[in-house]
mmCIF file of C-alpha atoms in Angstrom:
data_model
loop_
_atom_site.group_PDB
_atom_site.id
_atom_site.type_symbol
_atom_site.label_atom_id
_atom_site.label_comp_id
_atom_site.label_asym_id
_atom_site.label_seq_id
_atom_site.Cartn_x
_atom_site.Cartn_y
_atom_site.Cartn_z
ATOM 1 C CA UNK T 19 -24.211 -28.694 28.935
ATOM 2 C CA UNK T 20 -24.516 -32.164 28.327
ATOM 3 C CA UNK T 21 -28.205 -34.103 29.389
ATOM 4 C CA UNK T 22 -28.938 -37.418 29.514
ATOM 5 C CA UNK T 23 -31.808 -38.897 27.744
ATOM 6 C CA UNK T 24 -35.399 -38.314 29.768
ATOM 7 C CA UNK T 25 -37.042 -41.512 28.456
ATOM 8 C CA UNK T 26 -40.405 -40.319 30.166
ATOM 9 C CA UNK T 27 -40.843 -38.423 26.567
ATOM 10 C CA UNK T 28 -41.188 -41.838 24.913
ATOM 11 C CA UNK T 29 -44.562 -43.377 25.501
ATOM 12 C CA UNK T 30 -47.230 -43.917 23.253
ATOM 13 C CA UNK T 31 -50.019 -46.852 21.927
ATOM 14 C CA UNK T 32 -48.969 -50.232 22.440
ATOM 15 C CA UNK T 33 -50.369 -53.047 20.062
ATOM 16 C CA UNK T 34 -49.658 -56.578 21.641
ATOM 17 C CA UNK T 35 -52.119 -58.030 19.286
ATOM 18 C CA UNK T 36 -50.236 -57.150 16.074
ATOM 19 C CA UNK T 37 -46.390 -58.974 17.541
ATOM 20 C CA UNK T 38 -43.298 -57.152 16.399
ATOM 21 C CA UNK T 39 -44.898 -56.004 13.252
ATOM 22 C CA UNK T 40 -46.590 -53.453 15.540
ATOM 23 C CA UNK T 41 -44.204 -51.828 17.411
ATOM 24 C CA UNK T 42 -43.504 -48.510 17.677
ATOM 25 C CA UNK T 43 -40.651 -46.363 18.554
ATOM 26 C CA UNK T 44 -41.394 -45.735 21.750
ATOM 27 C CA UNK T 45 -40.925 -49.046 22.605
ATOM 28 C CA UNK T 46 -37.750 -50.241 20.603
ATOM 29 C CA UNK T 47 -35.901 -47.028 21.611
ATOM 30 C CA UNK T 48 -33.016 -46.960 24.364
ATOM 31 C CA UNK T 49 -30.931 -45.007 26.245
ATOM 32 C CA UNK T 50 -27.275 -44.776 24.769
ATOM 33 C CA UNK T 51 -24.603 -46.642 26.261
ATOM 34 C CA UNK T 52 -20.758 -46.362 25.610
ATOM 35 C CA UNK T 53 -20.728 -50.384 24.656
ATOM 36 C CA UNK T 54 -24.131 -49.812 22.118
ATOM 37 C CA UNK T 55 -23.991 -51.817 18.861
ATOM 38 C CA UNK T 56 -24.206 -49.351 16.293
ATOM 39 C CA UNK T 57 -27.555 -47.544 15.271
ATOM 40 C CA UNK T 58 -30.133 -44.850 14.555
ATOM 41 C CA UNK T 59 -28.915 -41.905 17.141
ATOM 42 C CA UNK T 60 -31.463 -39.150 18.614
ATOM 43 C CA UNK T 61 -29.866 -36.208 19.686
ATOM 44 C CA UNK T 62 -30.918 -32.854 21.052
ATOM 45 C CA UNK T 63 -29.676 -29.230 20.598
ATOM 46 C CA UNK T 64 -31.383 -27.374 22.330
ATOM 47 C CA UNK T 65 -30.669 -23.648 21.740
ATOM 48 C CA UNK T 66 -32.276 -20.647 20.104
ATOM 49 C CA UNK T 67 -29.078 -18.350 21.246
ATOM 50 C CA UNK T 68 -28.094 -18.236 17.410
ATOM 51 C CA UNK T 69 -32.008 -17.028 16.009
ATOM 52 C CA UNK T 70 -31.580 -14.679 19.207
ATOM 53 C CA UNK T 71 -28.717 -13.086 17.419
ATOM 54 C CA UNK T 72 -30.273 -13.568 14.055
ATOM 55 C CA UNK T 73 -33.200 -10.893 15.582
ATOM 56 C CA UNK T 74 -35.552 -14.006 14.930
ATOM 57 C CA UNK T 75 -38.588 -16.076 16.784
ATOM 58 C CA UNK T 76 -37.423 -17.248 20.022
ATOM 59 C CA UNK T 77 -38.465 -21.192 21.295
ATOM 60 C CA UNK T 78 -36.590 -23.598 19.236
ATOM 61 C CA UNK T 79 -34.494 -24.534 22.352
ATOM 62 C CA UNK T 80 -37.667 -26.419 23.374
ATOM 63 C CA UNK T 81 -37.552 -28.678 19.904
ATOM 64 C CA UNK T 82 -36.107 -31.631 20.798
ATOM 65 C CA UNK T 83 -38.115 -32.439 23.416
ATOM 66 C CA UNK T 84 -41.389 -31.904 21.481
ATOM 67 C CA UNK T 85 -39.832 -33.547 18.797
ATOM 68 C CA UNK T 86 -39.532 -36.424 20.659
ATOM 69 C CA UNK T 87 -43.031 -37.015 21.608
ATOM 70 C CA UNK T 88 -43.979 -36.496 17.957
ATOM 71 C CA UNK T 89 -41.816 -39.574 17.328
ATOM 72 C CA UNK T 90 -42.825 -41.352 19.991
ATOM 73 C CA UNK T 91 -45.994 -43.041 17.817
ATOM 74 C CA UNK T 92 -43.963 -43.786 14.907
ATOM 75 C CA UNK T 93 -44.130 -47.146 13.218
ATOM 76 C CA UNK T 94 -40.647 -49.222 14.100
ATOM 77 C CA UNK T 95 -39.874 -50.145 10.617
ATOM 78 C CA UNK T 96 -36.482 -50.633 10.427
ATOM 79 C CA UNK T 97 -34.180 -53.082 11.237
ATOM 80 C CA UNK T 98 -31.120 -50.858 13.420
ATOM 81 C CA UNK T 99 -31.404 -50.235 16.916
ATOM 82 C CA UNK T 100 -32.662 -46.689 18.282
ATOM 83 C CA UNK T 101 -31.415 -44.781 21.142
ATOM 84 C CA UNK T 102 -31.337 -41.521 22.898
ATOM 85 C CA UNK T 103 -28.436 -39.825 22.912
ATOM 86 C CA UNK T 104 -29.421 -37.041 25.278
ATOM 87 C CA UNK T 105 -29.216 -33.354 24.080
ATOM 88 C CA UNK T 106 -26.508 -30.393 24.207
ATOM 89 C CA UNK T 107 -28.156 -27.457 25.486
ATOM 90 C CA UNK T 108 -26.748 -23.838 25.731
ATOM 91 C CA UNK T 109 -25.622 -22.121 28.926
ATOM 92 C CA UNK T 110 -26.327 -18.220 29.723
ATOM 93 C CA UNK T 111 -25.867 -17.529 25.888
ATOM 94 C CA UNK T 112 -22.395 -19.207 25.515
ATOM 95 C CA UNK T 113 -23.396 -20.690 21.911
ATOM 96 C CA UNK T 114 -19.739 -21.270 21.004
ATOM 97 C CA UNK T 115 -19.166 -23.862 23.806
ATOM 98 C CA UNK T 116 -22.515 -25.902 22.885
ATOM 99 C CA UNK T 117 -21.619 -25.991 19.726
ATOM 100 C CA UNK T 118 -18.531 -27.630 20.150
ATOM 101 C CA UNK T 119 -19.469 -29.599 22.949
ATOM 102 C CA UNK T 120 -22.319 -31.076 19.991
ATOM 103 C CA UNK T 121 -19.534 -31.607 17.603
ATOM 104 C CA UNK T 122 -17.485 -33.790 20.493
ATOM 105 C CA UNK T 123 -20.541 -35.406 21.242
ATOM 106 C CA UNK T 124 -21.009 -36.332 17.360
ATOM 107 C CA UNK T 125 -17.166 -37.552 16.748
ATOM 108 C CA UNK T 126 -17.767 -39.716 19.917
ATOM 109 C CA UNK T 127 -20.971 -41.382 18.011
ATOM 110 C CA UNK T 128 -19.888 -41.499 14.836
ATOM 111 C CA UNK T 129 -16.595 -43.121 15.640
ATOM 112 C CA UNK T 130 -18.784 -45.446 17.803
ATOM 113 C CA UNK T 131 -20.640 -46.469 14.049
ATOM 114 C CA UNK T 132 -23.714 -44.934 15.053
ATOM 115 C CA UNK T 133 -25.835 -42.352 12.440
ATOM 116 C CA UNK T 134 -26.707 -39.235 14.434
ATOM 117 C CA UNK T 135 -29.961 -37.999 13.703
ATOM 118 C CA UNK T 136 -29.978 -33.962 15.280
ATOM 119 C CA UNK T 137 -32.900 -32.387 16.512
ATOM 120 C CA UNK T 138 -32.717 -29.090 17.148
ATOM 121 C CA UNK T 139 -32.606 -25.619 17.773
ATOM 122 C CA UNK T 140 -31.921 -22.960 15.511
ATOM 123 C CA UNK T 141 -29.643 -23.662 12.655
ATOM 124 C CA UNK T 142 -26.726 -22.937 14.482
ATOM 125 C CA UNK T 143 -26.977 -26.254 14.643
ATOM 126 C CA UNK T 144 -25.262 -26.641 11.561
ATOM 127 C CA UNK T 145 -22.099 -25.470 12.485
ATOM 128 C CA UNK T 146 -21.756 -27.613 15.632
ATOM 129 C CA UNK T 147 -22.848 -30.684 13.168
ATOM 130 C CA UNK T 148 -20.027 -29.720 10.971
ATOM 131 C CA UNK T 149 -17.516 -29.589 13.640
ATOM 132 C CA UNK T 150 -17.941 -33.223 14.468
ATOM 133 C CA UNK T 151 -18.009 -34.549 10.893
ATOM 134 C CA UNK T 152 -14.990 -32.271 10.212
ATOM 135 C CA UNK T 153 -13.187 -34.135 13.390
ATOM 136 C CA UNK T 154 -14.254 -37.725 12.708
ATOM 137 C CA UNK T 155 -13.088 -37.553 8.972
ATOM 138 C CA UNK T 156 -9.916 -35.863 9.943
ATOM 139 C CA UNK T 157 -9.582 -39.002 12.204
ATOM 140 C CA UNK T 158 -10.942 -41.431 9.804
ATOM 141 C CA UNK T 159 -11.030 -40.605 6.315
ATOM 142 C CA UNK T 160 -8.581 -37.424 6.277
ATOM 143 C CA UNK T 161 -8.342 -38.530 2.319
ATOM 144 C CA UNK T 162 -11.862 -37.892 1.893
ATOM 145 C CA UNK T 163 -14.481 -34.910 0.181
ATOM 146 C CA UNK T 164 -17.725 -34.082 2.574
ATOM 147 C CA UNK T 165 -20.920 -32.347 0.762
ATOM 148 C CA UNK T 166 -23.205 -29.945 2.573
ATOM 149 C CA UNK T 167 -26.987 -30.050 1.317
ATOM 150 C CA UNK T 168 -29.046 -27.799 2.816
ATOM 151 C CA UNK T 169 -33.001 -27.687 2.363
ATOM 152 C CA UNK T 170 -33.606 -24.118 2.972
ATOM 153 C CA UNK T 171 -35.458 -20.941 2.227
ATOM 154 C CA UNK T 172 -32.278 -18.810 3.612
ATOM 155 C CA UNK T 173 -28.487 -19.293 2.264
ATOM 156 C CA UNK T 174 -27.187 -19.397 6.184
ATOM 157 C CA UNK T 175 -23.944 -17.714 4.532
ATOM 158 C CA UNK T 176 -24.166 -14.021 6.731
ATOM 159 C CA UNK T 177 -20.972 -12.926 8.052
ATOM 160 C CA UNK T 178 -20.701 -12.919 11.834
ATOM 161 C CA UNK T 179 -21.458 -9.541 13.476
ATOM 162 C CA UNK T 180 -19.510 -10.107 15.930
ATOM 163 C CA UNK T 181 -20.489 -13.354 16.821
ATOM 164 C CA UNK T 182 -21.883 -16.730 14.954
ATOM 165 C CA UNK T 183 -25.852 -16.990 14.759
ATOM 166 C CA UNK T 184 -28.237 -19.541 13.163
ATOM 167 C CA UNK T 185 -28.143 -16.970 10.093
ATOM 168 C CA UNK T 186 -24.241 -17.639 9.760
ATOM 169 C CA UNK T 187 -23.203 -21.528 10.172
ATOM 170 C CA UNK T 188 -22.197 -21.970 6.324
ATOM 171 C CA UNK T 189 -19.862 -19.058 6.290
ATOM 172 C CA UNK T 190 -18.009 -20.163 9.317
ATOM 173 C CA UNK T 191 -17.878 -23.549 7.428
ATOM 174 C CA UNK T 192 -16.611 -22.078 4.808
ATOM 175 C CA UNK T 193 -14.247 -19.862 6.690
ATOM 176 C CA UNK T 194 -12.917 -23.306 8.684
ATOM 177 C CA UNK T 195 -12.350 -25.406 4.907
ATOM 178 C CA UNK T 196 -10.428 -22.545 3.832
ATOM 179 C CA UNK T 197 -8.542 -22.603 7.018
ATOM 180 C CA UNK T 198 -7.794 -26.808 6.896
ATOM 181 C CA UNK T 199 -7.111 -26.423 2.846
ATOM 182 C CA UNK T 200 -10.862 -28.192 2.619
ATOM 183 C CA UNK T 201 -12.652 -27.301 0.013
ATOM 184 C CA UNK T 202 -16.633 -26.019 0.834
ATOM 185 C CA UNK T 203 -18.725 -28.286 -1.592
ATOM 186 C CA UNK T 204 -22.105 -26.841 -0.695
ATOM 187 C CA UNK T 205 -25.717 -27.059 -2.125
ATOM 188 C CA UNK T 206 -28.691 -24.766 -0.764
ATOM 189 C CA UNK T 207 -32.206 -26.398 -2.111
ATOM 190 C CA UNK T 208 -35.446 -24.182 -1.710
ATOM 191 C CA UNK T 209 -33.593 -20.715 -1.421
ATOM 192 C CA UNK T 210 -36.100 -17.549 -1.910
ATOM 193 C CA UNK T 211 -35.767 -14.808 -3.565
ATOM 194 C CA UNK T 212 -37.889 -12.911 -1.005
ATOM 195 C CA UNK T 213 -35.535 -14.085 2.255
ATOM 196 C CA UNK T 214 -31.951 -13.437 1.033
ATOM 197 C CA UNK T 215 -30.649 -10.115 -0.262
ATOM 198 C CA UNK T 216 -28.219 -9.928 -3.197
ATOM 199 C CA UNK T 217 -25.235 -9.910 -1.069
ATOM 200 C CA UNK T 218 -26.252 -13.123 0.581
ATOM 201 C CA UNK T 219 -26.065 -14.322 -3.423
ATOM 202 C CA UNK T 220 -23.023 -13.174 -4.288
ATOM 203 C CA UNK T 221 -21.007 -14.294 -1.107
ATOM 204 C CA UNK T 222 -22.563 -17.564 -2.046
ATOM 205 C CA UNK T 223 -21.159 -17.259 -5.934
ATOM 206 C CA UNK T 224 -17.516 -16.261 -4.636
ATOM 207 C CA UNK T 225 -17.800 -19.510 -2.331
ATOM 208 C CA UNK T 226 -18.376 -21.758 -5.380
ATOM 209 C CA UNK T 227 -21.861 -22.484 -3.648
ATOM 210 C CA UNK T 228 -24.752 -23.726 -5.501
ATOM 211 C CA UNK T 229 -28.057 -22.492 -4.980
ATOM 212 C CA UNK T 230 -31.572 -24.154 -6.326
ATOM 213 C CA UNK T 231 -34.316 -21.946 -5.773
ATOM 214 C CA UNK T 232 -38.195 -22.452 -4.239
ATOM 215 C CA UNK T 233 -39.413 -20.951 -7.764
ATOM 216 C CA UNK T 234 -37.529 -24.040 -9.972
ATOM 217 C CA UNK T 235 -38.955 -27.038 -7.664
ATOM 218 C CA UNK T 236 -41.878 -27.678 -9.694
ATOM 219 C CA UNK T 237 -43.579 -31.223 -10.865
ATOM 220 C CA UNK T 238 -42.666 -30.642 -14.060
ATOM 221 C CA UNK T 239 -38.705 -29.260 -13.364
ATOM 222 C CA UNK T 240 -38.539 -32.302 -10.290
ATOM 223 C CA UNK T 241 -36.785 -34.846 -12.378
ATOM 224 C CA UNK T 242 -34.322 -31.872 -13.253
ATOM 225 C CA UNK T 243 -33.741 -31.055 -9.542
ATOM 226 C CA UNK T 244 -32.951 -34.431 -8.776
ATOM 227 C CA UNK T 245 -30.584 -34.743 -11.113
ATOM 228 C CA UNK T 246 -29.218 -31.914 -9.973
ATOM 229 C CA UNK T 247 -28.639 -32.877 -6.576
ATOM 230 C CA UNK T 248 -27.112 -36.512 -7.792
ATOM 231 C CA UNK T 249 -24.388 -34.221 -9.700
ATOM 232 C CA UNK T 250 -23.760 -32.707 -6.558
ATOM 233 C CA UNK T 251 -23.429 -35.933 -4.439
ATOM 234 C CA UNK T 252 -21.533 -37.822 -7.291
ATOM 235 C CA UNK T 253 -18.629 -35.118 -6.803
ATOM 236 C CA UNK T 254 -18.108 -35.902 -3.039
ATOM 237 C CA UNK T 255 -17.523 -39.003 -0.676
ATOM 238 C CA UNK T 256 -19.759 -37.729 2.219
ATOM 239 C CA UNK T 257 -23.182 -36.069 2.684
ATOM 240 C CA UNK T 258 -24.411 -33.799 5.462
ATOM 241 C CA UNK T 259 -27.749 -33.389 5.199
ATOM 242 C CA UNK T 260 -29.615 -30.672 6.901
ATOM 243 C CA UNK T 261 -32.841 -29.861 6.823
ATOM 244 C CA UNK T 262 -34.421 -25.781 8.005
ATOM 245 C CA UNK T 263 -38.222 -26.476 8.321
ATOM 246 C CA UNK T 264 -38.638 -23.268 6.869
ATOM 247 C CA UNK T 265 -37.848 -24.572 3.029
ATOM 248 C CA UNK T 266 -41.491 -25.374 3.909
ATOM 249 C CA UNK T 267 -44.874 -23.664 3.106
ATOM 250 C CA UNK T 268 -45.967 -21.695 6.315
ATOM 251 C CA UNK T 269 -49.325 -22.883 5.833
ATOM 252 C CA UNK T 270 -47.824 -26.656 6.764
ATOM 253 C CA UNK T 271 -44.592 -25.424 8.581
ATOM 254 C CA UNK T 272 -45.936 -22.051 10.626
ATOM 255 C CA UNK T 273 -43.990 -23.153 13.872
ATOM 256 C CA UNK T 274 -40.391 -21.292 12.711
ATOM 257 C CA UNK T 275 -38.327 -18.876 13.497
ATOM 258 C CA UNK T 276 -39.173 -17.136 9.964
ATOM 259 C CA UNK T 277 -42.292 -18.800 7.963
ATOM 260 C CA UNK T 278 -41.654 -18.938 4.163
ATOM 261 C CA UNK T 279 -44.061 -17.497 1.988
ATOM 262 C CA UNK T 280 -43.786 -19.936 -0.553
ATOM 263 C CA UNK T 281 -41.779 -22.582 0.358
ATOM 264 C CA UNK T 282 -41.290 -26.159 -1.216
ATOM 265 C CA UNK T 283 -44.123 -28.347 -1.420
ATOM 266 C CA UNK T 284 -44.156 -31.208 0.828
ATOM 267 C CA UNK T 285 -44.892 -33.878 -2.000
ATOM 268 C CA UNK T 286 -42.202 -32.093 -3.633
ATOM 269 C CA UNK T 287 -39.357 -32.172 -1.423
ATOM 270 C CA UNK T 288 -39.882 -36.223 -0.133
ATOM 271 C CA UNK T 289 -38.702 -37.200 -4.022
ATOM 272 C CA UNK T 290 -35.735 -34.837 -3.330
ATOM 273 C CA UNK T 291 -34.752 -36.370 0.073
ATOM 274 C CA UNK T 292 -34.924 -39.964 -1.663
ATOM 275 C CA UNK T 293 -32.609 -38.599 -4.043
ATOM 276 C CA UNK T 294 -30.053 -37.769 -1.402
ATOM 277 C CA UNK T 295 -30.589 -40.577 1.001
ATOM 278 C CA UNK T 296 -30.663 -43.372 -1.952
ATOM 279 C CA UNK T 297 -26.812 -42.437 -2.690
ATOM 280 C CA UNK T 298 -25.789 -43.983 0.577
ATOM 281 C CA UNK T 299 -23.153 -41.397 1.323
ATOM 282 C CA UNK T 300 -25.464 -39.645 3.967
ATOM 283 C CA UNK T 301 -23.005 -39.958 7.606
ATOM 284 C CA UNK T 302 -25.246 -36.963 9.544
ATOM 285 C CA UNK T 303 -28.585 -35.487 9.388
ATOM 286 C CA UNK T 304 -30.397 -32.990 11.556
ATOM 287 C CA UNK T 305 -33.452 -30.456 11.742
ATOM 288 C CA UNK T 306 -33.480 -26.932 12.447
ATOM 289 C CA UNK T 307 -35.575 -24.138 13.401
ATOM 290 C CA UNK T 308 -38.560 -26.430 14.976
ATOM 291 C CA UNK T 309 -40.105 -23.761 17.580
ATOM 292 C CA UNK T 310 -43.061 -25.178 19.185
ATOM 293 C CA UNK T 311 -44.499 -22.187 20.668
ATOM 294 C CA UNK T 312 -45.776 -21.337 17.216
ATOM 295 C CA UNK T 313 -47.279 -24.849 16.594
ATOM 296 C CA UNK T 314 -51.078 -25.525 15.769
ATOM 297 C CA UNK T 315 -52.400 -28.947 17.415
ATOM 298 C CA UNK T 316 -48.864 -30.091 16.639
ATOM 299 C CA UNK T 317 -49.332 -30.036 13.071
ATOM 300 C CA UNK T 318 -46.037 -28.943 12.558
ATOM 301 C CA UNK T 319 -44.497 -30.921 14.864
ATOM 302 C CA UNK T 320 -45.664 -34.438 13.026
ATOM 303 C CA UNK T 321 -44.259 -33.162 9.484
ATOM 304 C CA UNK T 322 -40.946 -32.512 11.026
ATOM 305 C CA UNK T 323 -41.674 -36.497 12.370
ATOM 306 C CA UNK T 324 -42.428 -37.585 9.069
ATOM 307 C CA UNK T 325 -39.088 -36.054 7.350
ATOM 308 C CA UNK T 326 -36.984 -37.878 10.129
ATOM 309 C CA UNK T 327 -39.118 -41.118 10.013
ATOM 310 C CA UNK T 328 -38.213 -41.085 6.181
ATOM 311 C CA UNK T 329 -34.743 -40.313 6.954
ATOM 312 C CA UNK T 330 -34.219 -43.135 9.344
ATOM 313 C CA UNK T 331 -35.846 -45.641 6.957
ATOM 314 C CA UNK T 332 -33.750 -44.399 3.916
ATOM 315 C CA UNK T 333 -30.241 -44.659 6.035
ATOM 316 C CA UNK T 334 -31.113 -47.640 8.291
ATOM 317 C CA UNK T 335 -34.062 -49.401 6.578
#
């Protein structure tokens, strides 16, 4: 089902004394309109049917919402225009039909020359994402190679038993490349050891996936990584970028659907994210697995703000 925007969620401090240079989100942001000039696109998921069937944490259909009012306060510091694009949420466990309805819903803004910025939800996420990239390139740049990088303790590549879950989205893009004679260029940064069995490895060597684990990101490996990751991106025309809070230490990132005993450092991972963003070839981003109920004093919730605040300033700044 499709919602529109609740603008209540956007209020915050207001400093008249400091002029434009002051403003904040809250009070630049808008709902979105069909005749919009192009911009910096919020939209919601809001499911937790696929960590349901993943046997994880329920509450990350409630993410976008407290997502929001983490956001709310943020600086205004870049130039594009910011709306609300309402949110996709999931009916009586019918996670097929949200997802597509998100990847209509994406196709619509992308075509429109907006950059969607995806809050969600579980990472089921991803494969609704994926459907309306797939659709807008097949419309627009059919010629054209898209990259997948993930930031992620877990590989996301199970197979469906029976149905899709938020453990599952990067098989079923697989599965749909092979279909459309695509081919599945996809990078998984932060996987660990301790959250994905050997199988989970090897499906992702037969699909030609690449993996960087939790255990190489390391200040002295970092300028490695990022090369890395520019390889990657140098190969393709178009970046996805999603981002599982989980690649995250739980001791900074508890409020998941499955906390990370290790994870990626924080001051490790923003040099990585520059890395991607500064190529320019980033057309989607979203967040996945935010679950609130497992918050402390919204700690969570305003690192998950600060990785889309630096995402928004290194696509529209």
């Amino acid at each position: 089902m499709l919602q529109l925007a609740d603008m209540r969620l956007w209020s915050g401090r207001i400093d008249r004394e400091d002029g434009k240079a002051g403003r904040r989100w809250h009070q630049d942001i808008v709902p979105l309109h069909l005749d919009s000039p192009p911009g910096f696109a919020i939209l919601g998921f809001a499911s937790d049917e696929g960590v349901r069937r993943n046997k994880g944490r329920i509450g990350a259909a409630k993410g976008p919402r407290i997502l929001r009012l983490a956001l709310a306060n943020l600086p205004k510091t870049f130039r594009a225009p910011l709306y609300d694009a309402g949110n996709v949420r999931v009916e009586k466990e019918d996670l097929e039909s949200a997802q597509a309805m998100l990847g209509a819903r994406i196709t619509e803004l992308m075509a429109a020359g907006h950059f969607p910025m995806v809050l969600g939800g579980g990472h089921e996420i991803a494969y609704g994402s994926y459907q309306g990239i797939a659709r807008w390139m097949r419309e627009q740049h059919r010629d054209k190679t898209l990259g997948i990088i993930n930031f992620d303790a877990h590989l996301d590549i199970r197979l469906p038993a029976p149905k899709g879950s938020s453990g599952t989205p990067f098989y079923q893009i697989a599965e749909q490349c092979d279909l459309n004679g695509r081919p599945f260029h996809y990078l998984c940064v932060g996987a660990a050891a301790t959250a994905n069995t050997p199988a989970l490895y090897q499906r992702a060597e037969e699909l030609g996936a690449q993996v960087i684990s939790d255990r190489e990101i390391v200040p002295w490996r970092i300028e490695l990584v990022q090369k890395q990751i520019a390889d990657f991106i140098d190969r393709v025309d178009f970046v996805y970028l999603t981002v599982d809070l989980d690649v995250f230490p739980a001791a900074i990132m508890p409020a998941v659907s499955a906390p990370a005993g290790r994870g990626v450092a924080f001051e490790l991972f923003e040099p990585l994210l520059d890395t991607v963003l500064e190529s320019k070839k980033v057309c989607l981003a979203d967040i996945a697995e935010f679950n609130p109920y497992f918050d402390i004093e919204d700690h969570a919730a305003r690192t998950a703000a600060r990785v889309i605040f630096q995402i928004a300033n290194g696509i529209k700044g």
